[in-house]
Amino acid sequence: EPGSWRWGTTACVVTGASRGFGRSLVRLLAPQLGPGSVLLLLARSATQLAELADELREGATGLRVECVAADLGCEEGLRRTAAALREVLPAVPAGRLLLVNNAGSLGDISKSFLDLTNPDEINSYFAFNVTSALCLTSTALHAFGKRPGSSRMVVNISSLCAVKPFKNWTLYCSGKASRNMMFQVLALEEPDVRVLNYAPGPLDTDMQLLARTKTGDAEMRQYFQSLQESGQLIDCTVSAQKLVKLLEEDTFCSGAHVDFYDI
């Protein structure tokens, strides 16, 4: 019937769920998840997660909403999150797994390539932006398992930066490029898992605010300022709606990089 989610019972996991694109996405997904579904929300801020979870529980009946407040960049946070996946996912009588790797950070964009000399800073960036996405995805796929008649979908929230270099964005660009390739390999190895690298476009978020105020390179800063001034920043909900539509239609080539502007 109209407005009903065609997916039935779903185990849905979203990282970076408390704000920005992640929050907009879960708000769109929650009301459409069939009875018996579980929504597992991951982010650093316990307070923001709890508020969002309460809001979603009120709006969707028969939906279980679970939260894990953890820093995916540290071992302990990653361990707790993996434990939650192993506990929650096998128990869902789901026909579908949907995992959205949305959590990410910009890194210190005031620095040029030549300023990046501290291995601890670089390693902690990749621990959060690359390592955690790989570990959580493999853990979730194991925990959900291969079930007859069920489907598994993995989404990587990517960026134009995965395919195009930007000054001062060494960490961000290389992290996004790394994730893109990582998920292409998953698509190749696991043909029964549907994999999508989705670039949501320049979103009107805190990250864009950082981009236009903190980027070291003046030209780049100006570029991001002009995006905002000319109204070219995209509302998170608009981009999240495009992603949901892509997943519903399910016609993308597994492992593909699909940009907001391609659709």
Coordinates of N, CA and C in Angstrom, one line a residue, residues 4-132:
S4 N 3.9 2.5 2.5 CA 4.5 1.4 3.4 C 5.8 1.0 2.8
W5 N 6.7 0.6 3.7 CA 8.1 0.2 3.3 C 8.0 -1.2 2.7
R6 N 8.5 -1.3 1.5 CA 8.4 -2.6 0.8 C 9.4 -3.6 1.4
W7 N 10.2 -3.2 2.4 CA 11.3 -4.1 2.8 C 10.8 -5.0 3.9
G8 N 9.7 -4.8 4.6 CA 9.3 -5.6 5.7 C 10.2 -5.4 6.9
T9 N 10.5 -6.5 7.6 CA 11.3 -6.5 8.8 C 12.7 -6.2 8.5
T10 N 13.3 -5.2 9.0 CA 14.7 -4.8 8.7 C 15.5 -4.6 9.9
A11 N 16.7 -5.0 9.8 CA 17.7 -4.6 10.9 C 18.5 -3.5 10.2
C12 N 18.4 -2.3 10.8 CA 19.0 -1.1 10.2 C 20.0 -0.5 11.2
V13 N 21.2 -0.3 10.7 CA 22.3 0.3 11.5 C 22.8 1.5 10.9
V14 N 22.8 2.7 11.6 CA 23.3 3.9 11.0 C 24.4 4.5 12.0
T15 N 25.6 4.8 11.5 CA 26.6 5.4 12.3 C 26.6 6.9 12.0
G16 N 27.0 7.7 13.0 CA 26.9 9.2 12.9 C 25.5 9.6 12.8
A17 N 24.6 8.9 13.7 CA 23.2 9.1 13.5 C 22.6 10.3 14.3
S18 N 23.4 11.0 15.1 CA 22.9 12.0 16.0 C 22.6 13.3 15.4
R19 N 23.3 13.6 14.3 CA 23.1 14.9 13.7 C 23.4 14.9 12.2
G20 N 23.2 16.0 11.5 CA 23.5 16.1 10.1 C 22.8 15.1 9.2
F21 N 23.5 14.6 8.3 CA 22.9 13.7 7.3 C 22.4 12.4 8.0
G22 N 23.1 11.9 8.9 CA 22.7 10.6 9.6 C 21.3 10.8 10.3
R23 N 21.1 11.9 11.0 CA 19.9 12.2 11.6 C 18.7 12.3 10.6
S24 N 19.0 13.1 9.6 CA 17.9 13.2 8.5 C 17.5 11.9 7.9
L25 N 18.6 11.0 7.7 CA 18.3 9.7 7.1 C 17.5 8.8 8.0
V26 N 17.8 8.7 9.3 CA 17.1 7.8 10.2 C 15.6 8.4 10.4
R27 N 15.5 9.7 10.3 CA 14.1 10.2 10.4 C 13.2 9.8 9.3
L28 N 13.8 9.6 8.1 CA 13.1 9.2 6.9 C 12.9 7.7 6.9
L29 N 13.9 6.9 7.4 CA 13.8 5.5 7.4 C 12.8 4.9 8.4
A30 N 12.9 5.4 9.7 CA 12.2 4.9 10.8 C 10.7 4.6 10.5
P31 N 10.0 5.6 10.0 CA 8.5 5.3 9.9 C 8.2 4.2 8.8
Q32 N 9.2 3.9 8.0 CA 9.0 3.0 6.9 C 9.4 1.6 7.2
L33 N 10.0 1.3 8.3 CA 10.5 0.0 8.7 C 9.4 -0.8 9.2
G34 N 9.2 -2.0 8.7 CA 8.1 -2.9 9.0 C 8.2 -3.3 10.5
P35 N 7.0 -3.8 11.0 CA 6.9 -4.3 12.4 C 8.0 -5.3 12.7
G36 N 8.6 -5.3 13.9 CA 9.6 -6.2 14.3 C 11.0 -5.8 13.9
S37 N 11.1 -4.6 13.2 CA 12.4 -4.1 12.8 C 13.2 -3.5 14.0
V38 N 14.5 -3.5 13.8 CA 15.3 -2.8 14.8 C 16.2 -1.7 14.1
L39 N 16.2 -0.6 14.8 CA 17.1 0.5 14.3 C 18.1 0.7 15.4
L40 N 19.4 0.5 15.0 CA 20.5 0.7 15.9 C 21.3 2.0 15.5
L41 N 21.2 2.9 16.4 CA 21.8 4.2 16.2 C 23.2 4.4 16.9
L42 N 24.2 4.8 16.1 CA 25.5 4.9 16.7 C 26.0 6.3 16.5
A43 N 26.6 6.9 17.6 CA 27.2 8.2 17.5 C 27.9 8.5 18.8
R44 N 28.6 9.6 18.9 CA 29.4 9.9 20.1 C 28.5 10.5 21.2
S45 N 27.5 11.3 20.8 CA 26.8 12.1 21.8 C 25.6 11.3 22.3
A46 N 25.7 10.8 23.6 CA 24.6 10.1 24.2 C 23.3 10.9 24.3
T47 N 23.4 12.2 24.7 CA 22.3 13.0 24.8 C 21.5 13.2 23.5
Q48 N 22.2 13.5 22.5 CA 21.6 13.7 21.2 C 20.9 12.4 20.7
L49 N 21.6 11.3 20.9 CA 21.1 10.0 20.5 C 19.8 9.6 21.2
A50 N 19.8 9.9 22.5 CA 18.6 9.6 23.3 C 17.4 10.4 22.9
E51 N 17.6 11.7 22.6 CA 16.6 12.5 22.2 C 16.0 12.0 20.8
L52 N 16.9 11.7 19.9 CA 16.4 11.2 18.6 C 15.7 9.9 18.8
A53 N 16.2 9.0 19.6 CA 15.6 7.7 19.8 C 14.1 7.9 20.3
D54 N 14.0 8.8 21.3 CA 12.6 9.0 21.8 C 11.7 9.5 20.8
E55 N 12.2 10.4 20.0 CA 11.3 11.0 18.9 C 10.9 9.9 17.9
L56 N 11.9 9.0 17.6 CA 11.6 7.9 16.6 C 10.6 6.9 17.2
R57 N 10.8 6.6 18.4 CA 9.9 5.6 19.1 C 8.4 6.1 19.1
E58 N 8.3 7.4 19.3 CA 6.9 7.9 19.3 C 6.3 7.8 17.9
G59 N 7.1 8.0 16.9 CA 6.5 8.1 15.5 C 6.3 6.7 14.9
A60 N 7.0 5.7 15.3 CA 6.9 4.4 14.6 C 6.6 3.3 15.6
T61 N 5.4 2.6 15.3 CA 5.0 1.5 16.1 C 5.7 0.2 15.7
G62 N 5.9 -0.6 16.6 CA 6.5 -1.9 16.3 C 8.0 -1.8 15.9
L63 N 8.6 -0.7 16.2 CA 10.0 -0.5 15.9 C 10.8 -0.4 17.2
R64 N 11.9 -1.3 17.2 CA 12.8 -1.2 18.4 C 13.9 -0.3 18.0
V65 N 14.2 0.7 18.9 CA 15.3 1.6 18.6 C 16.3 1.4 19.7
E66 N 17.5 1.1 19.3 CA 18.6 0.9 20.3 C 19.7 1.9 20.0
C67 N 20.4 2.4 21.0 CA 21.5 3.4 20.8 C 22.8 2.9 21.4
V68 N 23.9 3.2 20.7 CA 25.2 3.0 21.3 C 26.0 4.3 21.2
A69 N 26.3 4.9 22.4 CA 27.1 6.1 22.3 C 28.5 5.7 22.5
A70 N 29.3 5.9 21.5 CA 30.7 5.5 21.5 C 31.5 6.3 20.5
D71 N 32.8 6.4 20.8 CA 33.7 7.0 19.9 C 34.4 5.9 19.1
L72 N 34.0 5.8 17.8 CA 34.5 4.8 17.0 C 36.0 4.9 16.7
G73 N 36.6 6.0 17.0 CA 38.0 6.2 16.8 C 38.9 5.6 17.8
C74 N 38.3 5.1 19.0 CA 39.1 4.5 20.0 C 38.7 3.0 20.1
E75 N 39.6 2.2 20.5 CA 39.4 0.8 20.6 C 38.2 0.4 21.4
E76 N 38.1 1.0 22.6 CA 37.1 0.7 23.5 C 35.7 1.0 22.9
G77 N 35.6 2.1 22.2 CA 34.3 2.5 21.6 C 33.9 1.5 20.5
L78 N 34.9 1.1 19.7 CA 34.7 0.2 18.6 C 34.3 -1.2 19.1
R79 N 35.0 -1.6 20.2 CA 34.7 -2.9 20.9 C 33.2 -2.9 21.4
R80 N 32.8 -1.9 22.0 CA 31.4 -1.8 22.6 C 30.4 -1.8 21.4
T81 N 30.7 -1.2 20.3 CA 29.8 -1.1 19.2 C 29.7 -2.5 18.5
A82 N 30.9 -3.1 18.4 CA 30.9 -4.5 17.8 C 30.1 -5.5 18.6
A83 N 30.2 -5.3 19.9 CA 29.5 -6.2 20.9 C 28.0 -6.0 20.7
A84 N 27.6 -4.7 20.6 CA 26.1 -4.4 20.4 C 25.6 -5.0 19.1
L85 N 26.4 -5.0 18.0 CA 26.0 -5.6 16.7 C 25.8 -7.1 16.9
R86 N 26.8 -7.7 17.6 CA 26.7 -9.2 17.8 C 25.5 -9.6 18.6
E87 N 25.1 -8.7 19.5 CA 24.0 -9.0 20.3 C 22.7 -8.7 19.6
V88 N 22.6 -7.6 19.0 CA 21.3 -7.2 18.4 C 20.9 -7.9 17.1
L89 N 21.9 -7.9 16.2 CA 21.6 -8.4 14.8 C 21.1 -9.8 14.7
P90 N 21.8 -10.8 15.4 CA 21.3 -12.2 15.2 C 19.9 -12.4 15.7
A91 N 19.4 -11.5 16.6 CA 18.1 -11.7 17.3 C 17.0 -11.1 16.4
V92 N 17.3 -10.3 15.4 CA 16.2 -9.7 14.6 C 15.7 -10.7 13.6
P93 N 14.4 -11.0 13.5 CA 13.9 -11.9 12.6 C 13.8 -11.3 11.2
A94 N 14.9 -10.7 10.7 CA 14.7 -9.7 9.6 C 14.9 -10.4 8.3
G95 N 14.2 -9.8 7.3 CA 14.4 -10.2 5.9 C 15.5 -9.3 5.3
R96 N 15.9 -8.3 6.0 CA 16.9 -7.4 5.4 C 17.8 -6.7 6.4
L97 N 19.1 -6.6 6.0 CA 20.0 -5.8 6.8 C 20.4 -4.6 6.0
L98 N 20.3 -3.4 6.6 CA 20.8 -2.2 6.0 C 21.8 -1.5 6.9
L99 N 23.0 -1.4 6.5 CA 24.0 -0.8 7.3 C 24.5 0.5 6.5
V100 N 24.4 1.6 7.2 CA 24.9 2.9 6.6 C 26.1 3.4 7.4
N101 N 27.2 3.4 6.7 CA 28.5 3.9 7.3 C 28.5 5.4 7.0
N102 N 28.0 6.2 7.9 CA 27.9 7.6 7.7 C 28.9 8.5 8.6
A103 N 29.3 7.9 9.7 CA 30.2 8.7 10.6 C 31.5 9.0 9.9
G104 N 31.9 10.3 10.2 CA 33.2 10.7 9.6 C 33.5 12.1 10.1
S105 N 34.8 12.4 9.9 CA 35.3 13.8 10.3 C 36.2 14.4 9.2
L106 N 36.4 15.7 9.3 CA 37.2 16.4 8.3 C 38.7 16.3 8.5
G107 N 39.1 16.1 9.8 CA 40.5 16.3 10.1 C 40.8 17.7 10.2
D108 N 42.1 18.0 10.5 CA 42.5 19.4 10.7 C 42.8 20.0 9.3
I109 N 41.8 20.8 8.8 CA 41.9 21.3 7.4 C 42.6 22.6 7.4
S110 N 43.1 23.1 8.5 CA 43.9 24.3 8.5 C 45.3 23.9 8.0
K111 N 45.6 22.6 8.0 CA 47.0 22.1 7.7 C 47.1 21.7 6.2
S112 N 48.2 22.0 5.6 CA 48.6 21.5 4.3 C 49.2 20.1 4.4
F113 N 49.4 19.5 3.3 CA 50.1 18.2 3.2 C 51.4 18.3 4.0
L114 N 52.2 19.3 3.8 CA 53.5 19.5 4.5 C 53.5 19.7 6.0
D115 N 52.3 20.1 6.5 CA 52.1 20.3 7.9 C 51.8 19.0 8.6
L116 N 51.4 18.0 7.9 CA 51.0 16.7 8.5 C 52.2 15.8 8.7
T117 N 52.8 16.0 9.9 CA 54.0 15.3 10.2 C 53.9 14.4 11.4
N118 N 52.8 14.5 12.1 CA 52.6 13.8 13.4 C 51.8 12.5 13.1
P119 N 52.5 11.3 13.2 CA 51.8 10.0 12.9 C 50.6 9.8 13.8
D120 N 50.6 10.2 15.1 CA 49.5 10.0 16.0 C 48.2 10.7 15.5
E121 N 48.4 11.9 15.0 CA 47.2 12.6 14.4 C 46.7 11.9 13.2
I122 N 47.6 11.5 12.4 CA 47.2 10.8 11.1 C 46.5 9.4 11.4
N123 N 47.2 8.7 12.3 CA 46.6 7.3 12.7 C 45.2 7.4 13.3
S124 N 45.1 8.5 14.2 CA 43.8 8.6 14.9 C 42.7 9.0 13.9
Y125 N 43.1 9.8 12.9 CA 42.1 10.1 11.8 C 41.7 8.9 11.0
F126 N 42.6 8.0 10.6 CA 42.3 6.8 9.9 C 41.6 5.8 10.7
A127 N 41.9 5.7 12.0 CA 41.2 4.8 12.9 C 39.7 5.1 12.9
F128 N 39.4 6.3 13.0 CA 37.9 6.7 13.0 C 37.3 6.6 11.7
N129 N 38.0 7.1 10.6 CA 37.3 7.3 9.3 C 37.4 6.1 8.4
V130 N 38.4 5.2 8.6 CA 38.6 4.1 7.7 C 38.5 2.8 8.5
T131 N 39.3 2.6 9.5 CA 39.3 1.3 10.3 C 38.0 0.9 10.8
S132 N 37.3 1.9 11.5 CA 36.0 1.6 12.1 C 35.0 1.2 11.1

